Short mmCIF file of C-alpha atoms in Angstrom, two decimals:
data_model
loop_
_atom_site.label_atom_id
_atom_site.label_comp_id
_atom_site.label_asym_id
_atom_site.label_seq_id
_atom_site.Cartn_x
_atom_site.Cartn_y
_atom_site.Cartn_z
CA UNK A 8 191.56 135.78 61.09
CA UNK A 9 192.91 131.96 61.37
CA UNK A 10 192.86 130.81 65.18
CA UNK A 11 194.07 127.17 66.68
CA UNK A 12 191.93 126.05 69.43
CA UNK A 13 192.63 123.68 72.68
CA UNK A 14 190.29 122.03 74.81
CA UNK A 15 190.75 119.89 77.74
CA UNK A 16 188.20 120.78 80.34
CA UNK A 17 186.92 117.28 80.65
CA UNK A 18 186.43 113.86 79.03
CA UNK A 19 187.73 115.30 75.31
CA UNK A 20 190.96 116.30 74.42
CA UNK A 21 190.45 118.66 71.27
CA UNK A 22 192.01 121.01 68.77
CA UNK A 23 190.44 122.97 65.96
CA UNK A 24 191.16 125.45 63.34
CA UNK A 25 188.34 127.86 62.67
CA UNK A 26 188.17 131.07 60.71
CA UNK A 27 186.64 134.58 61.86
CA UNK A 28 183.39 133.89 60.28
CA UNK A 29 182.95 130.36 61.68
CA UNK A 30 184.36 127.92 59.41
CA UNK A 31 185.92 125.11 60.84
CA UNK A 32 189.02 124.08 58.67
CA UNK A 33 189.37 121.12 61.30
CA UNK A 34 188.25 119.90 64.51
CA UNK A 35 189.48 117.06 66.45
CA UNK A 36 188.66 115.35 69.10
CA UNK A 37 190.13 112.59 70.84
CA UNK A 38 187.14 110.83 72.43
CA UNK A 39 187.90 108.98 75.15
CA UNK A 40 184.36 107.75 75.41
CA UNK A 41 185.17 104.15 74.90
CA UNK A 42 188.02 103.86 77.70
CA UNK A 43 185.60 105.35 79.73
CA UNK A 44 182.55 103.19 79.15
CA UNK A 45 184.23 100.26 81.28
CA UNK A 46 183.77 102.44 84.06
CA UNK A 47 180.11 103.84 83.66
CA UNK A 48 181.09 107.06 83.40
CA UNK A 49 184.00 109.92 82.45
CA UNK A 50 187.26 109.79 84.97
CA UNK A 51 188.29 112.88 85.04
CA UNK A 52 191.82 111.67 86.23
CA UNK A 53 192.18 109.51 83.89
CA UNK A 54 191.46 112.06 81.25
CA UNK A 55 193.96 114.47 83.01
CA UNK A 56 196.73 111.78 81.76
CA UNK A 57 195.12 111.15 78.63
CA UNK A 58 194.96 114.73 77.81
CA UNK A 59 198.47 115.13 78.32
CA UNK A 60 199.17 112.40 76.16
CA UNK A 61 196.85 113.05 73.34
CA UNK A 62 197.44 117.01 73.01
CA UNK A 63 200.52 117.03 70.98
CA UNK A 64 198.93 114.43 68.29
CA UNK A 65 195.63 115.98 68.58
CA UNK A 66 196.98 119.53 67.87
CA UNK A 67 199.31 118.07 64.99
CA UNK A 68 196.56 116.72 63.50
CA UNK A 69 194.27 119.80 63.57
CA UNK A 70 196.95 121.67 61.81
CA UNK A 71 197.40 118.99 59.09
CA UNK A 72 193.79 118.41 58.69
CA UNK A 73 193.36 122.56 57.98
CA UNK A 74 196.40 122.28 55.44
CA UNK A 75 198.13 124.66 57.72
CA UNK A 76 201.87 124.93 59.29
CA UNK A 77 201.73 126.64 62.96
CA UNK A 78 203.12 130.01 61.79
CA UNK A 79 199.99 130.20 59.36
CA UNK A 80 197.28 130.82 62.26
CA UNK A 81 197.09 134.15 64.07
CA UNK A 82 196.67 133.08 67.32
CA UNK A 83 195.87 130.51 69.83
CA UNK A 84 192.58 130.06 71.83
CA UNK A 85 192.41 127.73 75.04
CA UNK A 86 189.73 126.79 77.19
CA UNK A 87 191.01 127.99 80.77
CA UNK A 88 187.89 127.57 82.70
CA UNK A 89 185.46 125.96 84.36
CA UNK A 90 186.27 122.51 85.25
CA UNK A 91 189.11 120.54 86.97
CA UNK A 92 192.16 122.53 87.04
CA UNK A 93 194.49 119.11 86.43
CA UNK A 94 192.71 118.88 83.07
CA UNK A 95 192.10 122.41 82.09
CA UNK A 96 196.15 123.56 83.04
CA UNK A 97 197.18 120.45 79.88
CA UNK A 98 195.69 122.55 77.69
CA UNK A 99 196.42 125.40 79.17
CA UNK A 100 200.21 125.11 79.41
CA UNK A 101 200.25 123.46 75.96
CA UNK A 102 198.58 126.70 74.36
CA UNK A 103 201.38 128.68 76.06
CA UNK A 104 204.30 126.80 74.91
CA UNK A 105 202.78 126.97 71.28
CA UNK A 106 202.06 130.43 71.62
CA UNK A 107 205.36 131.35 73.31
CA UNK A 108 207.35 129.13 70.92
CA UNK A 109 205.86 130.39 67.45
CA UNK A 110 205.20 133.99 68.86
CA UNK A 111 201.25 134.08 68.82
CA UNK A 112 198.94 135.86 70.71
CA UNK A 113 196.78 133.50 73.30
CA UNK A 114 193.57 134.30 74.32
CA UNK A 115 191.73 131.88 77.31
CA UNK A 116 188.32 131.01 77.14
CA UNK A 117 185.47 130.07 79.30
CA UNK A 118 184.37 126.81 78.06
CA UNK A 119 180.51 128.07 78.79
CA UNK A 120 180.89 131.17 76.40
CA UNK A 121 182.28 128.41 73.97
CA UNK A 122 179.07 126.27 74.00
CA UNK A 123 176.73 129.38 74.23
CA UNK A 124 178.22 130.38 70.76
CA UNK A 125 179.00 127.23 68.88
CA UNK A 126 175.73 127.35 66.98
CA UNK A 127 177.73 130.06 64.83
CA UNK A 128 180.11 127.18 63.69
CA UNK A 129 180.17 126.32 60.57
CA UNK A 130 181.51 122.78 59.12
CA UNK A 131 181.95 121.13 55.69
CA UNK A 132 178.66 120.75 54.07
CA UNK A 133 176.91 123.15 56.65
CA UNK A 134 175.34 126.11 55.97
CA UNK A 135 174.60 129.37 58.04
CA UNK A 136 171.21 128.63 59.71
CA UNK A 137 168.81 130.86 58.95
CA UNK A 138 167.94 134.06 61.49
CA UNK A 139 171.03 133.13 63.27
CA UNK A 140 172.55 136.45 65.23
CA UNK A 141 172.42 138.16 68.69
CA UNK A 142 170.62 138.52 70.64
CA UNK A 143 169.07 135.27 71.66
CA UNK A 144 168.36 132.90 75.30
CA UNK A 145 170.99 130.48 75.29
CA UNK A 146 169.82 126.76 76.87
CA UNK A 147 173.24 125.51 77.78
CA UNK A 148 172.49 121.61 78.83
CA UNK A 149 175.56 119.42 79.41
CA UNK A 150 176.54 116.55 81.77
CA UNK A 151 178.16 119.30 84.19
CA UNK A 152 176.22 122.58 83.53
CA UNK A 153 172.39 123.52 83.22
CA UNK A 154 171.41 127.04 82.94
CA UNK A 155 169.60 129.64 80.76
CA UNK A 156 171.43 133.21 79.56
CA UNK A 157 170.34 136.06 78.14
CA UNK A 158 173.02 136.75 75.28
CA UNK A 159 173.91 140.07 73.52
CA UNK A 160 177.31 138.94 72.15
CA UNK A 161 179.85 136.39 72.24
CA UNK A 162 181.76 137.68 74.89
CA UNK A 163 181.69 137.04 78.91
CA UNK A 164 180.49 140.57 79.45
CA UNK A 165 177.67 139.79 77.22
CA UNK A 166 176.38 136.85 78.61
CA UNK A 167 173.97 137.18 81.42
CA UNK A 168 172.84 134.04 83.62
CA UNK A 169 168.77 133.78 83.68
CA UNK A 170 168.81 130.88 85.69
CA UNK A 171 170.65 127.88 86.48
CA UNK A 172 170.46 124.39 88.27
CA UNK A 173 170.29 124.68 91.86
CA UNK A 174 171.79 120.94 92.25
CA UNK A 175 172.37 118.03 89.33
CA UNK A 176 173.03 118.97 85.69
CA UNK A 177 170.12 117.46 83.23
CA UNK A 178 172.92 115.59 81.79
CA UNK A 179 174.28 114.29 84.92
CA UNK A 180 170.35 113.25 85.77
CA UNK A 181 170.61 111.18 82.79
CA UNK A 182 173.90 109.52 83.30
CA UNK A 183 172.87 109.03 87.02
CA UNK A 184 169.61 107.43 86.07
CA UNK A 185 170.87 104.99 83.15
CA UNK A 186 173.16 103.80 85.73
CA UNK A 187 170.38 103.08 88.48
CA UNK A 188 168.54 101.30 85.78
CA UNK A 189 171.88 99.56 84.67
CA UNK A 190 172.04 100.74 81.21
CA UNK A 191 175.59 101.59 79.62
CA UNK A 192 177.41 104.46 79.41
CA UNK A 193 176.60 107.03 78.06
CA UNK A 194 173.50 106.95 79.73
CA UNK A 195 171.46 109.46 77.46
CA UNK A 196 171.71 108.25 74.04
CA UNK A 197 170.15 105.05 75.63
CA UNK A 198 167.43 106.54 77.66
CA UNK A 199 166.86 108.59 74.64
CA UNK A 200 166.36 105.23 72.67
CA UNK A 201 164.64 102.91 74.96
CA UNK A 202 162.30 106.37 75.54
CA UNK A 203 160.95 106.24 71.84
CA UNK A 204 159.54 103.05 72.28
CA UNK A 205 158.11 103.47 75.67
CA UNK A 206 154.70 105.71 77.22
CA UNK A 207 155.75 108.66 78.81
CA UNK A 208 151.89 108.50 80.41
CA UNK A 209 152.20 105.40 82.09
CA UNK A 210 154.63 106.00 84.54
CA UNK A 211 153.81 109.44 87.05
CA UNK A 212 156.81 111.17 87.55
CA UNK A 213 156.75 115.00 89.17
CA UNK A 214 157.99 117.33 86.58
CA UNK A 215 161.19 118.96 88.36
CA UNK A 216 160.99 122.51 89.66
CA UNK A 217 157.76 123.23 87.19
CA UNK A 218 156.43 126.03 89.11
CA UNK A 219 155.83 129.11 87.24
CA UNK A 220 158.14 132.26 87.27
CA UNK A 221 161.17 130.56 88.37
CA UNK A 222 163.97 129.89 86.04
CA UNK A 223 165.69 128.06 87.91
CA UNK A 224 166.61 124.14 87.21
CA UNK A 225 166.75 121.37 89.88
CA UNK A 226 167.28 117.32 88.70
CA UNK A 227 168.21 115.97 91.80
CA UNK A 228 164.71 115.33 92.79
CA UNK A 229 163.66 113.27 89.88
CA UNK A 230 166.59 111.35 90.14
CA UNK A 231 165.65 110.72 93.25
CA UNK A 232 162.39 109.49 92.49
CA UNK A 233 163.54 106.85 89.75
CA UNK A 234 166.30 105.24 92.65
CA UNK A 235 163.71 105.13 95.05
CA UNK A 236 161.40 103.30 92.52
CA UNK A 237 164.23 100.64 91.28
CA UNK A 238 165.16 100.57 94.97
CA UNK A 239 161.70 99.63 95.94
CA UNK A 240 160.39 97.32 92.94
CA UNK A 241 163.63 96.18 91.08
CA UNK A 242 165.14 97.30 87.82
CA UNK A 243 161.83 97.21 85.36
CA UNK A 244 162.11 94.69 82.05
CA UNK A 245 160.82 94.93 78.50
CA UNK A 246 158.06 97.78 78.10
CA UNK A 247 158.14 98.96 81.80
CA UNK A 248 161.55 99.77 80.86
CA UNK A 249 160.83 101.60 77.82
CA UNK A 250 157.59 103.51 79.77
CA UNK A 251 159.63 104.63 82.94
CA UNK A 252 162.43 105.91 80.25
CA UNK A 253 160.15 107.65 78.30
CA UNK A 254 158.43 109.36 81.50
CA UNK A 255 161.68 110.60 82.87
CA UNK A 256 162.79 111.86 79.34
CA UNK A 257 159.49 113.55 79.00
CA UNK A 258 159.80 115.01 82.51
CA UNK A 259 163.39 116.77 81.74
CA UNK A 260 163.33 117.63 78.63
CA UNK A 261 159.95 119.09 79.22
CA UNK A 262 160.87 121.40 82.03
CA UNK A 263 163.81 122.50 80.14
CA UNK A 264 161.91 123.17 77.13
CA UNK A 265 159.20 125.18 79.33
CA UNK A 266 161.31 127.18 80.84
CA UNK A 267 163.30 127.83 77.83
CA UNK A 268 160.20 129.39 76.31
CA UNK A 269 159.33 131.69 79.78
CA UNK A 270 162.88 133.09 79.53
CA UNK A 271 162.01 134.06 75.77
CA UNK A 272 159.07 135.43 76.95
CA UNK A 273 160.35 137.47 80.15
CA UNK A 274 163.40 138.79 78.02
CA UNK A 275 160.72 139.68 75.06
CA UNK A 276 163.76 137.58 72.25
CA UNK A 277 162.61 136.28 69.06
CA UNK A 278 165.05 133.47 68.97
CA UNK A 279 166.40 130.41 71.01
CA UNK A 280 169.97 128.90 70.68
CA UNK A 281 170.80 125.34 71.91
CA UNK A 282 173.90 124.18 73.10
CA UNK A 283 175.89 121.40 74.73
CA UNK A 284 175.53 117.60 74.75
CA UNK A 285 172.42 117.09 76.02
CA UNK A 286 170.82 119.15 73.44
CA UNK A 287 171.46 116.36 71.16
CA UNK A 288 168.71 114.98 72.44
CA UNK A 289 166.11 114.31 70.20
CA UNK A 290 163.05 115.23 72.43
CA UNK A 291 164.47 117.82 73.58
CA UNK A 292 165.08 119.38 69.86
CA UNK A 293 161.35 118.05 68.70
CA UNK A 294 160.07 119.96 71.91
CA UNK A 295 161.99 123.26 71.24
CA UNK A 296 161.39 123.46 67.72
CA UNK A 297 157.41 122.54 67.97
CA UNK A 298 157.21 125.16 71.01
CA UNK A 299 159.42 127.62 68.57
CA UNK A 300 157.00 126.90 65.71
CA UNK A 301 153.90 128.06 67.86
CA UNK A 302 155.04 131.27 69.29
CA UNK A 303 157.28 132.25 66.09
CA UNK A 304 160.41 132.13 67.54
CA UNK A 305 163.50 131.05 65.40
CA UNK A 306 165.21 127.75 66.82
CA UNK A 307 168.96 127.28 66.29
CA UNK A 308 170.56 123.91 67.45
CA UNK A 309 174.26 123.04 66.38
CA UNK A 310 174.96 120.31 64.55
CA UNK A 311 176.25 117.16 67.25
CA UNK A 312 179.53 117.79 66.46
CA UNK A 313 179.19 121.30 67.89
CA UNK A 314 176.92 120.62 70.36
CA UNK A 315 179.04 118.49 72.17
CA UNK A 316 182.51 119.25 73.88
CA UNK A 317 184.94 120.60 71.15
CA UNK A 318 187.77 123.07 70.33
CA UNK A 319 186.17 124.78 67.39
CA UNK A 320 183.66 126.50 69.74
CA UNK A 321 186.64 127.46 71.69
CA UNK A 322 188.82 128.95 68.68
CA UNK A 323 185.60 130.80 67.77
CA UNK A 324 185.07 132.49 70.77
CA UNK A 325 188.96 133.17 71.23
CA UNK A 326 188.72 134.73 67.96
CA UNK A 327 185.37 136.98 69.24
CA UNK A 328 187.78 138.44 71.77
CA UNK A 329 190.64 138.95 70.01
CA UNK A 330 188.26 140.93 67.41
CA UNK A 331 188.23 143.30 70.64
CA UNK A 332 191.54 143.59 71.39
CA UNK A 333 191.72 141.20 73.88
CA UNK A 334 194.41 139.10 74.78
CA UNK A 335 196.05 136.88 77.50
CA UNK A 336 199.80 136.59 78.48
CA UNK A 337 201.78 133.79 79.72
CA UNK A 338 200.34 134.67 83.21
CA UNK A 339 196.93 132.98 81.71
CA UNK A 340 195.66 130.43 84.60
CA UNK A 341 193.52 127.50 84.89
CA UNK A 342 190.90 128.24 86.90
CA UNK A 343 187.66 125.72 88.45
CA UNK A 344 184.97 128.40 88.37
CA UNK A 345 183.23 130.08 85.20
CA UNK A 346 183.89 133.50 84.45
CA UNK A 347 179.69 134.19 84.03
CA UNK A 348 178.16 135.70 86.65
CA UNK A 349 175.81 133.87 88.56
CA UNK A 350 172.54 135.04 89.86
CA UNK A 351 171.11 134.95 93.56
CA UNK A 352 169.50 132.16 94.91
CA UNK A 353 165.74 133.92 94.81
CA UNK A 354 166.88 135.39 91.35
CA UNK A 355 167.77 138.79 92.64
CA UNK A 356 171.13 140.59 91.54
CA UNK A 357 174.34 139.12 91.56
CA UNK A 358 175.61 136.39 93.61
CA UNK A 359 178.52 137.47 96.06
CA UNK A 360 181.07 139.69 94.97
CA UNK A 361 181.51 140.15 91.11
CA UNK A 362 183.70 137.01 89.68
CA UNK A 363 187.09 137.99 88.99
CA UNK A 364 187.35 138.78 85.41
CA UNK A 365 190.42 137.03 83.11
CA UNK A 366 193.59 138.35 83.67
CA UNK A 367 193.42 141.92 82.55
CA UNK A 368 193.15 141.86 78.98
CA UNK A 369 195.94 143.70 77.32
CA UNK A 370 195.48 145.75 74.09
CA UNK A 371 196.53 144.29 71.03
CA UNK A 372 198.52 146.41 68.22
CA UNK B 13 168.85 111.25 114.36
CA UNK B 14 165.84 111.66 111.89
CA UNK B 15 165.66 114.51 109.39
CA UNK B 16 161.80 114.84 108.52
CA UNK B 17 161.68 118.06 106.47
CA UNK B 18 164.53 119.70 104.47
CA UNK B 19 164.36 122.52 106.99
CA UNK B 20 165.88 120.09 109.83
CA UNK B 21 168.47 119.26 107.14
CA UNK B 22 169.84 122.70 107.09
CA UNK B 23 169.67 123.10 110.37
CA UNK B 24 171.90 119.86 110.97
CA UNK B 25 173.91 121.88 108.33
CA UNK B 26 174.48 124.75 111.02
CA UNK B 27 175.35 122.46 113.80
CA UNK B 28 177.79 120.52 111.35
CA UNK B 29 179.29 124.37 110.11
CA UNK B 30 179.92 125.25 114.21
CA UNK B 31 181.91 121.84 114.72
CA UNK B 32 184.07 122.60 111.21
CA UNK B 33 187.86 123.44 111.08
CA UNK B 34 190.18 124.32 108.79
CA UNK B 35 191.88 121.16 107.55
CA UNK B 36 189.31 118.87 108.49
CA UNK B 37 188.16 115.75 106.43
CA UNK B 38 184.57 115.42 106.49
CA UNK B 39 183.00 112.39 105.00
CA UNK B 40 179.35 112.11 103.73
CA UNK B 41 177.85 108.80 102.69
CA UNK B 42 174.78 107.15 101.52
CA UNK B 43 172.89 105.88 98.88
CA UNK B 44 172.29 107.50 95.45
CA UNK B 45 169.54 110.33 96.49
CA UNK B 46 169.89 110.05 99.98
CA UNK B 47 170.26 113.86 100.28
CA UNK B 48 174.50 114.12 100.37
CA UNK B 49 174.26 117.37 97.96
CA UNK B 50 171.30 118.84 99.49
CA UNK B 51 173.20 118.30 103.18
CA UNK B 52 176.89 119.69 101.83
CA UNK B 53 174.90 122.96 100.18
CA UNK B 54 173.40 123.08 103.82
CA UNK B 55 176.75 123.12 105.39
CA UNK B 56 178.72 124.96 102.75
CA UNK B 57 176.06 127.75 103.44
CA UNK B 58 176.61 127.76 106.83
CA UNK B 59 180.22 128.12 106.68
CA UNK B 60 179.41 131.28 104.46
CA UNK B 61 179.83 129.93 100.71
CA UNK B 62 178.27 132.38 98.91
CA UNK B 63 178.61 130.77 95.38
CA UNK B 64 175.39 128.39 93.90
CA UNK B 65 176.64 125.19 95.17
CA UNK B 66 176.32 122.44 92.99
CA UNK B 67 176.70 118.78 92.53
CA UNK B 68 180.59 117.92 92.35
CA UNK B 69 179.96 114.70 90.39
CA UNK B 70 180.76 116.03 86.85
CA UNK B 71 183.75 117.98 87.74
CA UNK B 72 185.01 116.24 91.13
CA UNK B 73 185.99 119.29 93.02
CA UNK B 74 184.16 122.53 93.70
CA UNK B 75 185.80 125.28 95.68
CA UNK B 76 184.17 127.77 97.41
CA UNK B 77 185.74 130.32 100.05
CA UNK B 78 184.21 130.42 103.61
CA UNK B 79 184.30 132.14 106.96
CA UNK B 80 186.61 129.53 107.68
CA UNK B 81 188.84 128.95 104.62
CA UNK B 82 188.89 127.41 101.43
CA UNK B 83 185.93 124.77 101.34
CA UNK B 84 186.51 121.89 98.81
CA UNK B 85 183.55 119.99 98.00
CA UNK B 86 184.72 116.34 95.88
CA UNK B 87 182.76 113.68 95.38
CA UNK B 88 184.32 110.24 94.40
CA UNK B 89 180.66 108.75 92.58
CA UNK B 90 182.92 108.11 89.07
CA UNK B 91 185.83 106.96 90.60
CA UNK B 92 184.60 104.50 92.41
CA UNK B 93 184.79 100.83 91.24
CA UNK B 94 187.65 101.56 89.29
CA UNK B 95 191.30 99.92 89.19
CA UNK B 96 193.25 103.09 89.52
CA UNK B 97 190.76 104.17 92.43
CA UNK B 98 193.72 104.77 94.51
CA UNK B 99 195.81 106.69 92.53
CA UNK B 100 193.13 108.76 90.79
CA UNK B 101 192.45 110.34 94.35
CA UNK B 102 195.71 111.04 95.55
CA UNK B 103 196.12 113.02 92.07
CA UNK B 104 193.47 114.93 92.91
CA UNK B 105 195.66 116.36 95.67
CA UNK B 106 193.04 116.56 98.33
CA UNK B 107 195.51 115.47 101.31
CA UNK B 108 197.75 118.02 100.28
CA UNK B 109 194.94 121.12 100.39
CA UNK B 110 193.96 119.82 103.55
CA UNK B 111 197.76 120.42 104.88
CA UNK B 112 197.18 123.76 103.82
CA UNK B 113 194.33 124.16 105.50
CA UNK B 114 191.78 123.60 103.22
CA UNK B 115 188.06 122.08 104.81
CA UNK B 116 187.44 118.96 102.41
CA UNK B 117 184.20 117.81 102.10
CA UNK B 118 183.86 114.39 100.24
CA UNK B 119 180.73 112.48 98.71
CA UNK B 120 181.12 108.85 98.09
CA UNK B 121 184.51 108.86 100.07
CA UNK B 122 184.25 106.09 102.58
CA UNK B 123 187.01 104.01 101.05
CA UNK B 124 189.41 106.50 100.49
CA UNK B 125 189.46 108.08 104.39
CA UNK B 126 193.36 107.09 104.34
CA UNK B 127 193.97 108.41 101.06
CA UNK B 128 192.29 111.90 101.75
CA UNK B 129 195.11 111.96 104.83
CA UNK B 130 193.40 110.63 107.64
CA UNK B 131 190.54 110.50 109.83
CA UNK B 132 187.65 112.49 109.03
CA UNK B 133 186.43 114.30 111.97
CA UNK B 134 182.83 114.30 111.48
CA UNK B 135 181.26 111.38 108.77
CA UNK B 136 177.43 111.61 108.19
CA UNK B 137 175.53 108.48 106.89
CA UNK B 138 172.07 109.67 105.50
CA UNK B 139 169.60 107.01 104.61
CA UNK B 140 165.77 107.64 103.03
CA UNK B 141 163.30 106.66 105.39
CA UNK B 142 160.35 106.76 103.73
CA UNK B 143 157.28 108.91 104.74
CA UNK B 144 159.52 110.16 107.89
CA UNK B 145 162.28 111.89 105.76
CA UNK B 146 166.07 111.08 106.10
CA UNK B 147 167.95 108.84 108.74
CA UNK B 148 171.09 110.59 109.91
CA UNK B 149 173.99 108.83 111.76
CA UNK B 150 177.11 110.93 112.77
CA UNK B 151 180.67 109.34 113.45
CA UNK B 152 183.83 110.72 114.46
CA UNK B 153 185.70 112.49 117.08
CA UNK B 154 183.34 115.43 116.61
CA UNK B 155 179.91 113.82 116.25
CA UNK B 156 179.36 114.81 119.95
CA UNK B 157 179.45 118.44 119.34
CA UNK B 158 177.59 118.39 116.34
CA UNK B 159 174.50 116.37 118.02
CA UNK B 160 174.42 118.68 121.15
CA UNK B 161 174.48 121.98 118.56
CA UNK B 162 171.07 119.91 116.91
CA UNK B 163 169.85 119.72 120.39
CA UNK B 164 170.07 123.80 121.30
CA UNK B 165 169.06 124.71 117.72
CA UNK B 166 166.17 122.83 118.33
CA UNK B 167 165.01 123.68 121.34
CA UNK B 168 161.95 126.31 121.27
CA UNK B 169 163.17 130.04 122.23
#
């Protein structure tokens, strides 16, 4: 099965063609990072306009790169949640139009599910990673999300949240701290680079929510602590800046890695999978790989292109829905909330009423 | 008013919720780390939001169902200081959602009061006050309602 995926949930307009075994035939990302760098962050309403301008060309390029005509793909998959509805709508309406015009089935995909299965993608030159399969503990860590999941399969109802951030996402903390320190956007890679030249022990920062037993995260406090230091002592320069970056990065990645393996122990799993843009952070990778080696746990990390927002993961997650006979109709809506269930604050039971699922799946032939 | 502990902030959240009505514009102002999102969470929970209340910085707007109708928790942090600020704020459609009865709670929204459809019922200004915790001041037509509420909450029972 060949599926065209479309992704417009945030700062990237993406389109990709992926086959059932995860082979990426094409993956086009119209990166808007250059546009946003000027303003020190992603500006989604700017993004929304750009999505509108980019979607057509990006879809055409994805098909051209895959060497396919539209009638040769089997279905259209599109990110329909979570995110800013205006940005999502651009993708959803485009996908509906293409699906209707070409007479192809349409499936909506939750962006978070895409991230959690992105490790299954095989791009040119990549081989399937050893030990890949279900179930696993997935750590999704990006600018908008930070959460741990028990992943039993590739569909939303097989994914169970184990813990999430109470406040800021890890990537958001990186971006805000970078801004406080006067670093350019995107903040994550810059902090990563400065940190590699610093001593994480010279500045003492309290590890965020390091309490044992809880799989929840909180990155608001450490952001505040850095802002406080800068407010009272000014932006550190030279080695002092590197040291502060190293301390901050060490505290954030330390707690991410620690809780990931606490989850592994609690869930009695033998593999972990990372996803989301922050999984590109070198120290996070190093820590997770090291702990994995020590504990005999397989550590699977997607390539950078698969970890950051992309449409290939949406196409792949869409394939997995289609393989179960699920398909959406013209009534597919863009929704700001994820379909994945959330834990209660205390980690017991589910929060609120059960989240509304995708529009009722119709069976395909 | 001083908020020495988180518990005091949560109490303030309850007092704020009691004075909140459908269609209200509510502004939260203060520096990075002043505690805006924490107070917003207390406020939202006191209004009856059951879903996890997290930072809206990345997605711009989070939506919650409450006992007083829809609550939109927005954050204009990433839209500030851009040449298209006005147009981008208008495109979020928050003004129209207010007209439909949604409560609109905005962080970093001080400069957007007009764009968000006019006067805020309550503006909360938070400031970090070192060892003493957070300092908070309330402005707007319903500030007094909140102050009375806080005073009642803090009376020994």
